[in-house]
Coordinates of C-alpha atoms and ligand atoms in Angstrom, one line a residue:
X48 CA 65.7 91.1 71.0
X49 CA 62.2 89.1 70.5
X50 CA 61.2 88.9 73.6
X51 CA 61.6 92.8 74.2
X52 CA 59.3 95.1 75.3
X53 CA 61.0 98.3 74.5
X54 CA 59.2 101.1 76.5
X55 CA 61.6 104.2 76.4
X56 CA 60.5 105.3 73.1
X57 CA 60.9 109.1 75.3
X58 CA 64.9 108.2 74.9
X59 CA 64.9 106.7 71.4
X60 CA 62.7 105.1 68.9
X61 CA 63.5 102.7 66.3
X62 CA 64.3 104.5 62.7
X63 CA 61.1 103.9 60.8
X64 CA 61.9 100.8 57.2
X65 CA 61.1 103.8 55.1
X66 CA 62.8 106.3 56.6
X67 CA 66.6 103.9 56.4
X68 CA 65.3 103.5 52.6
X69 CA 65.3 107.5 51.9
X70 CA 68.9 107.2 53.7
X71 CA 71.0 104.4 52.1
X72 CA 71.5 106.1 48.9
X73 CA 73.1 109.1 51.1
X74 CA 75.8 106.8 52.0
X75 CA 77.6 105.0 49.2
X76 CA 75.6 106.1 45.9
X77 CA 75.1 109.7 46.4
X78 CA 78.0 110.8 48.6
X79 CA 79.1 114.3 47.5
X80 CA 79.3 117.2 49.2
X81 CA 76.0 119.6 49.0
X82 CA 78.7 122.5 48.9
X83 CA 80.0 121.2 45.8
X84 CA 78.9 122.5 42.4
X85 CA 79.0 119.7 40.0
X86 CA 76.6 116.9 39.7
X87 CA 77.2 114.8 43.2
X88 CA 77.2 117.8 45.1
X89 CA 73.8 118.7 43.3
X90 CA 72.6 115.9 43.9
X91 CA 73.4 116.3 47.9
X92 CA 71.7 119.3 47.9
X93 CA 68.6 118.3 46.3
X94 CA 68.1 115.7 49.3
X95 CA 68.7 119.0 52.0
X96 CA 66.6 120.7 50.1
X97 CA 63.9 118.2 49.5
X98 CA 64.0 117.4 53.4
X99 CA 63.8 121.1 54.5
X100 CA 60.8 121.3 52.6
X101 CA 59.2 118.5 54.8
X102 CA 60.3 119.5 57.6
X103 CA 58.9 123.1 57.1
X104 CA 55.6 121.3 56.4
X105 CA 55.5 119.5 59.5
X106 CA 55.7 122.6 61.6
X107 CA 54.2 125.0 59.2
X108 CA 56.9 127.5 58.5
X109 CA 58.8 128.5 55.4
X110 CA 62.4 126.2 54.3
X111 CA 64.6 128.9 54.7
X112 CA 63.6 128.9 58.3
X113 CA 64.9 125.4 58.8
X114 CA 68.7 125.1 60.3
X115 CA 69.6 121.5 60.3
X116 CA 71.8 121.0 63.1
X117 CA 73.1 117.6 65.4
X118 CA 69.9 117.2 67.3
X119 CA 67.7 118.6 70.0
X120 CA 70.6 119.2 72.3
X121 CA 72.5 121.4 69.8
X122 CA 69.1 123.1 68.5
X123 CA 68.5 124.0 72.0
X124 CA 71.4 126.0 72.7
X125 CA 72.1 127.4 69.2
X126 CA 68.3 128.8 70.4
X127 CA 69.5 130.2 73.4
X128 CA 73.1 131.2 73.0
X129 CA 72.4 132.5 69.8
X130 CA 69.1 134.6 70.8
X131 CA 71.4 135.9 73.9
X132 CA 74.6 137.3 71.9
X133 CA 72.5 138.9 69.1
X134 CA 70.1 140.2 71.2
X135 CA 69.5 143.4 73.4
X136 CA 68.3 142.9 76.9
X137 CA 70.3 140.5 79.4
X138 CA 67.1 138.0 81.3
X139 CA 65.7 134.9 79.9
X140 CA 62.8 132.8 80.9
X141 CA 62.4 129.6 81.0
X142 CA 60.8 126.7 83.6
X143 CA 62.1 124.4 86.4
X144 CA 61.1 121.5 84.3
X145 CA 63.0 121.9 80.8
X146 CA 65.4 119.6 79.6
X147 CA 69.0 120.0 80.3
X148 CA 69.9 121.1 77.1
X149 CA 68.1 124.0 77.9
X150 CA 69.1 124.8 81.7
X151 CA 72.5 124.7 81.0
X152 CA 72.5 126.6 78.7
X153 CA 71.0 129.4 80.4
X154 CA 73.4 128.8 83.8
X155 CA 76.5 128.9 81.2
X156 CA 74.9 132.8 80.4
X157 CA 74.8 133.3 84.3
X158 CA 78.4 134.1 83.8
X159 CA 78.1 136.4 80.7
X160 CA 75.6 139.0 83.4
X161 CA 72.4 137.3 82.1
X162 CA 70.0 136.7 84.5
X163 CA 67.6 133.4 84.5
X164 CA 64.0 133.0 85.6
X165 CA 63.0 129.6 86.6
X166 CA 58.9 129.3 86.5
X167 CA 57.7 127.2 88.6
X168 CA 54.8 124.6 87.7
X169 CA 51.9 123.4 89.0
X170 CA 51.2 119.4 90.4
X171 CA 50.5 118.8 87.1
X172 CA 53.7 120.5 85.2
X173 CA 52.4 123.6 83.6
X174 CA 53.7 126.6 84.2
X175 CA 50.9 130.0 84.4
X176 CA 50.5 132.1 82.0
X177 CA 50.1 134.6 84.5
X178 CA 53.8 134.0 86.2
X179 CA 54.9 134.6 82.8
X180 CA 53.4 137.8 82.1
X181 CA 54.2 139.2 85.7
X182 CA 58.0 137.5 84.6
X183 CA 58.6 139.8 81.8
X184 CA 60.6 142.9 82.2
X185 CA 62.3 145.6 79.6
X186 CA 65.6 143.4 79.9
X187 CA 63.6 140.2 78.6
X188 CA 65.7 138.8 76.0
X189 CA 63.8 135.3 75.5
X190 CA 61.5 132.9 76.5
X191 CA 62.1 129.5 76.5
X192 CA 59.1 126.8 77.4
X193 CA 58.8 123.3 76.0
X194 CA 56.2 122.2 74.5
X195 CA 56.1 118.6 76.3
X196 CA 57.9 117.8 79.2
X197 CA 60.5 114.0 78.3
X198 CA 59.7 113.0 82.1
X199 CA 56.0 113.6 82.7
X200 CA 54.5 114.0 79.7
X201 CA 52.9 117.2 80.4
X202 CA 52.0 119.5 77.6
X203 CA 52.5 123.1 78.3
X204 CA 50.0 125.8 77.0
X205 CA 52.2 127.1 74.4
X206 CA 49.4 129.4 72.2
X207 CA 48.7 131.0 75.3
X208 CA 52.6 131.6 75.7
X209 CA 53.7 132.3 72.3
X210 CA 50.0 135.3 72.5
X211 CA 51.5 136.9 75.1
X212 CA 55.5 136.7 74.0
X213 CA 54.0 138.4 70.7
X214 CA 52.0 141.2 72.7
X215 CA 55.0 141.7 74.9
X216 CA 57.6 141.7 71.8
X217 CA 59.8 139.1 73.3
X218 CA 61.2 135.8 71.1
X219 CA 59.6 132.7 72.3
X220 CA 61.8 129.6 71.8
X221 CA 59.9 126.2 72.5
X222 CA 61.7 122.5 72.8
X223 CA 59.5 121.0 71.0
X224 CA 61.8 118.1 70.9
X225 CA 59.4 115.6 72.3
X226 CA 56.1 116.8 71.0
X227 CA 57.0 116.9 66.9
X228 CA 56.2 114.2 65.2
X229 CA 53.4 112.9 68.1
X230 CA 51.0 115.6 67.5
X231 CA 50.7 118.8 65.7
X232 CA 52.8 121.7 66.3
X233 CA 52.0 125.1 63.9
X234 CA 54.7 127.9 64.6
X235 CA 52.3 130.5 62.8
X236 CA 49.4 129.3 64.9
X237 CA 50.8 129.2 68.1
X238 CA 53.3 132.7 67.6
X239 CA 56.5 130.6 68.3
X240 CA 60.1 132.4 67.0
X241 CA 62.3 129.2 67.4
X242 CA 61.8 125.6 68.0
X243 CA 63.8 122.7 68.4
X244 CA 63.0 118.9 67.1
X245 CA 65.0 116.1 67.2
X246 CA 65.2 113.0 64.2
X247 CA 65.4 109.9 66.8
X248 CA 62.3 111.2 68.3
X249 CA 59.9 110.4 66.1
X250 CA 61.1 107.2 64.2
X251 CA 64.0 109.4 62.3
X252 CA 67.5 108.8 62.9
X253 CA 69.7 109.8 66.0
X254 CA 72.1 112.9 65.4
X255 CA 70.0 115.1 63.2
X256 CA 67.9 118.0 64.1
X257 CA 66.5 121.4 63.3
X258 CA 66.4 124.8 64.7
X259 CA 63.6 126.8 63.3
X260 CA 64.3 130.5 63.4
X261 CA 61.7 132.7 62.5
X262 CA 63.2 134.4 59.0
X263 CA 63.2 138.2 62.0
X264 CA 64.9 136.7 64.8
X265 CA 68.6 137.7 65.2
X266 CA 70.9 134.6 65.9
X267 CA 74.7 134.0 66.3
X268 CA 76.6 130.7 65.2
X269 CA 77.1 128.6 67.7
X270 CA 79.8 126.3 65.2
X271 CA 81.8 128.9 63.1
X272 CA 83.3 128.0 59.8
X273 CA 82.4 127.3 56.0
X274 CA 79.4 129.1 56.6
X275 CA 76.5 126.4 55.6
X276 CA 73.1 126.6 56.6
X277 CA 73.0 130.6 55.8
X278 CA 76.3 130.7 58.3
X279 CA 74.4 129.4 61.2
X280 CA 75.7 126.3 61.5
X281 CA 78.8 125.6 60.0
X282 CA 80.0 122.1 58.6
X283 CA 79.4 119.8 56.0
X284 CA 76.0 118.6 56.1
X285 CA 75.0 115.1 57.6
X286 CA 73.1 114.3 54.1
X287 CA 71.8 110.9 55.2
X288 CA 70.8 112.1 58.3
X289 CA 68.8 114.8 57.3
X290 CA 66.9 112.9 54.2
X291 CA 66.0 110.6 56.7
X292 CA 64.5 113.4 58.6
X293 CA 62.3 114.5 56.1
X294 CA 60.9 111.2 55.3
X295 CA 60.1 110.7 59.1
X296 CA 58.8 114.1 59.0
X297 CA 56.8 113.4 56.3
X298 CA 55.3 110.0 58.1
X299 CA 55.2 111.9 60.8
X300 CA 52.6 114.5 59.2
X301 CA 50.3 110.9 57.4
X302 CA 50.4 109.2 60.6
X303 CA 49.9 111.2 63.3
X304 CA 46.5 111.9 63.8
X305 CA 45.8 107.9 63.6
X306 CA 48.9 106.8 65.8
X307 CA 48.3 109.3 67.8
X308 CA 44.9 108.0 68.8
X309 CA 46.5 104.6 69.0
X310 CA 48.5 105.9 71.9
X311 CA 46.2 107.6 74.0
X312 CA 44.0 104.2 74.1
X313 CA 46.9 102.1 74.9
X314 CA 48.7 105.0 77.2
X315 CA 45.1 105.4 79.7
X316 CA 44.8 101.3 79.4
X317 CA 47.9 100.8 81.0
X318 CA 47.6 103.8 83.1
X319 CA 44.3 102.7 84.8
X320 CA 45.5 99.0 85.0
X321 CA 48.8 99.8 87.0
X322 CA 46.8 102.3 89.6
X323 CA 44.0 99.9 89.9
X324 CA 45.7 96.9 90.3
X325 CA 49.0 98.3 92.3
X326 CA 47.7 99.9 95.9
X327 CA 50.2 102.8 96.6
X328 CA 50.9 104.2 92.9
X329 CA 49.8 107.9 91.5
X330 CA 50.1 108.6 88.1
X331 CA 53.1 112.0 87.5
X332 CA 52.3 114.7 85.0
X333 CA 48.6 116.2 83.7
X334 CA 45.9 113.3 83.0
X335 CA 44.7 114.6 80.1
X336 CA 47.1 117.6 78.5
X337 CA 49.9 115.1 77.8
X338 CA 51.9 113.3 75.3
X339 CA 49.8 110.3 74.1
X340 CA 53.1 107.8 74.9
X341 CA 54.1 109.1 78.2
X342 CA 53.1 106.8 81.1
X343 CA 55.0 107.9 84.7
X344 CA 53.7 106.5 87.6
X345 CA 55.7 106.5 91.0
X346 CA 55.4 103.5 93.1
X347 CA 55.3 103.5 97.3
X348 CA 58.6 101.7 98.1
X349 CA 59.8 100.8 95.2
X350 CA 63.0 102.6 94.3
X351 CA 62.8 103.8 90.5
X352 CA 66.4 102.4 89.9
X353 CA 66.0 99.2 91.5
X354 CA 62.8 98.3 89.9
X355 CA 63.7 99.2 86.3
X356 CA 67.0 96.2 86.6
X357 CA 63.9 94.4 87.7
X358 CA 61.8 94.7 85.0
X359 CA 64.8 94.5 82.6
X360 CA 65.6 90.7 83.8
X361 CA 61.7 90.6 82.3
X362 CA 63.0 91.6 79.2
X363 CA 60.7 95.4 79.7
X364 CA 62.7 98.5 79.0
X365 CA 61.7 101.4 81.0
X366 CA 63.3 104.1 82.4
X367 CA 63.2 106.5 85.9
X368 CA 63.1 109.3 83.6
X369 CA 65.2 111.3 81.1
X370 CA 67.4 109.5 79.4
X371 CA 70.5 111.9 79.9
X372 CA 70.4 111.6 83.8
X373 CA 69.4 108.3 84.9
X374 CA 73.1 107.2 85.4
X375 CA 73.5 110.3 87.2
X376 CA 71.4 109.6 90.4
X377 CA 71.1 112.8 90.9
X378 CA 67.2 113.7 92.4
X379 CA 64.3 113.8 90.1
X380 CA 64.5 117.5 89.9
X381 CA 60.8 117.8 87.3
X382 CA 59.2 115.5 90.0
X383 CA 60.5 117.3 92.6
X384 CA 59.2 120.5 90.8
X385 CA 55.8 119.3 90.3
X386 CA 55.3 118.6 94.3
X387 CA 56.7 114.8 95.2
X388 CA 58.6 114.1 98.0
X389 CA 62.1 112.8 97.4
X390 CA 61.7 109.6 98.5
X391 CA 58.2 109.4 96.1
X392 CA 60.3 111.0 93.3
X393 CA 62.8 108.2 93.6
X394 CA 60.2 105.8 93.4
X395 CA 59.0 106.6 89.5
X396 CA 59.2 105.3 86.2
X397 CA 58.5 106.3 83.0
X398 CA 57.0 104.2 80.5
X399 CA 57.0 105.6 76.7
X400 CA 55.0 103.9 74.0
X401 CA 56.2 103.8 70.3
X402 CA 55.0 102.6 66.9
X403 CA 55.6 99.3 67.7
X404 CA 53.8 99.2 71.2
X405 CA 51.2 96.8 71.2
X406 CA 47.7 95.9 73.1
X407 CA 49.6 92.5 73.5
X408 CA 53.0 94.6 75.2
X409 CA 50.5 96.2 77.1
X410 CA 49.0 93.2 78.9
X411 CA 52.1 91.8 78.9
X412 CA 53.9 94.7 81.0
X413 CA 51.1 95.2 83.4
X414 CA 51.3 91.3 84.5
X415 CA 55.2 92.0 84.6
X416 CA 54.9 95.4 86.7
X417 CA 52.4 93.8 89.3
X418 CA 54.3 90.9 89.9
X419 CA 57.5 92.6 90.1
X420 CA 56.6 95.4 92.9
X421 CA 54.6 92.1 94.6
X422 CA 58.0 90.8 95.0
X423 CA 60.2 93.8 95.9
X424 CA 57.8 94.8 98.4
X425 CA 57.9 91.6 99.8
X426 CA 61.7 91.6 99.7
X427 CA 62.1 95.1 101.5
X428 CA 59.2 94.3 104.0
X429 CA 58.9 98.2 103.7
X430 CA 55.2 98.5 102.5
Ligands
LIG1247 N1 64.9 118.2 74.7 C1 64.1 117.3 75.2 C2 62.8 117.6 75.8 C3 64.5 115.9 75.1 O1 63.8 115.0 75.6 C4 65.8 115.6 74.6 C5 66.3 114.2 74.6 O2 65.9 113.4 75.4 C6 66.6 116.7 74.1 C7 66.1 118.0 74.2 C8 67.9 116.4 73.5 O3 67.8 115.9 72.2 P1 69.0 115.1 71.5 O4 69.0 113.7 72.1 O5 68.5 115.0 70.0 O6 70.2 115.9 71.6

């Protein structure tokens, strides 16, 4: 794996030295079970309780807010599912844009009466502040916007959103799930109810995550059982999992502000190389208001598929967009929202930067990504 440029940090980053160092005792040393009352399970506990602490700090909330569950996917419909059955009032908002975990599981509440407003967004991806207030009715149950879009990058105005949810009395539920651990995400400051993050995001490991729920908002299990997590999300804990999470949240909280910086430099580098140097390419997603690693530019011609097996064979990992439905095929649906034609929308990939993206990678993919579409233009005679 030397020679790899690995670019789909978006999809999954490498688990941070420090991070597998908080973990390893959690496997063989300290095994018990944090439901147990003698000394290994004590011990068990501490670490859940040591990493909900972290977590709350990264987000600013208090511990006993923090449900750990499986990951973003899980977070996202305990959110919603459990906001829906506790709740009174049968509509939920949410965006064209928003991760699957989220859609689906507002269509699966299509069948249980509730009705589902899609916002649209704008040609840069962020929905209006003013569709959502006009969106609102009596029968408002939820909201649920993410705070960064996986695809395009695109930050959504979520202070704005969470002011009026507040005003309006309605929860506010954001995916933050690509956004923690990049740059700084306050639930006090920014009036948000529930939030989902996800460990493999941000340099922690893959199937750990956390709801936050607001210590006021009614929720119903999802995963019923020995009641952990304050009987909202039942099993025994993944221990290892979740100390790993706190250490990456806690890296998360030292580093960001730096790494963050980092990315943006490198991210508009490669950005203004590609368009410069590529004729027929436009950059996907808001040029400023998003995620310092997300690069997605779609390229005249060149279908998104095709040219990522390309760029592989250079030993460049990229992707044509979320990670969940590029074996799919099915059409770009946030490019389509944002205004692309299909055949443009087919033509995109995403790049995402990581911790161990260098200004080295950088040079290194733009020479890769000019000579590539040279060659499959040439090949397809179509531009
Ligand atoms: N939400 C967003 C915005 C994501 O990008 C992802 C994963 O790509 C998820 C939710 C699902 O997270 P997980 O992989 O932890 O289930």
């Amino acid at each position: 794996m030397e020679n790899i440029i690995y670019l789909d940090n978006a999809a999954s980053t490498s688990v941070d030295p420090r991070v597998v160092e908080a973990m390893l005792p959690y496997f063989s040393q300290y095994y018990g079970n944090p439901s147990a009352i003698h000394p290994m399970g004590r011990l068990a506990d501490e670490a859940l309780e040591t990493a909900r602490e972290q977590v709350a700090r990264l987000i600013n909330c208090q511990p006993e807010e923090i449900i750990f569950t499986s990951g973003g996917t899980e977070s996202d419909n305990l959110a919603i599912t459990g906001v829906a059955s506790a709740c009174r009032g049968n509509h939920i908002i949410t965006s064209e844009i928003e991760h699957h975990a989220v859609l689906e599981a507002c269509h699966a509440l299509v069948k249980k009466g509730f009705e589902i407003t899609y916002l649209p967004v704008d040609r840069s991806g962020q929905v209006s502040a003013q569709d959502l207030q006009a969106a609102i009715t009596p029968q408002t149950a939820l909201v649920s916007i993410m705070a960064a879009n996986n695809v395009i990058g695109t930050l959504q105005p979520i202070a704005e959103i969470g002011a009026i949810c507040r005003k309006r009395g309605v929860f506010f539920h954001t995916d933050a799930v690509q956004m923690a651990g990049h740059l700084s995400v306050d639930v006090k400051r920014d009036n948000i109810d529930l939030l989902s993050l996800s460990g493999h995001k941000f340099n922690g490991p893959k199937g750990v995550g956390i709801l936050f729920a607001r210590s006021e908002i009614p929720l119903s299990p999802l995963i019923l059982g020995g009641g952990q997590e304050a009987g909202l999300r039942s099993g025994t804990e993944n221990v290892p999992g979740i100390a790993g999470l706190g250490v990456a949240s806690e890296i998360a909280m030292a580093e960001m502000e730096s790494e963050a910086k980092r990315l943006c430099k490198l991210r508009d580098d490669l950005i203004n190389r590609i368009l410069a140097d590529i004729p027929g390419t436009c950059l996907n997603g808001h040029p400023g208001k998003r995620l310092p690693n997300n690069v997605n530019i779609s390229f005249e011609g060149i279908e998104g598929e095709y040219f990522t097996k390309e760029l592989s064979k250079q030993g460049i990992c990229v992707s044509t967009g979320s990670a969940c439905s590029s074996e799919s095929h099915e059409a770009p649906y946030v490019l389509l929202a944002i205004g692309r034609e299909r055949e443009l929308a087919n033509c995109s990939i995403r790049l995402s930067l990581g911790k161990m993206t260098t200004a080295e990678d950088v040079n290194k993919t733009v020479a890769a990504i000019c000579s590539v579409a040279a060659k499959i233009r040439k090949q397809t005679r179509v531009w």
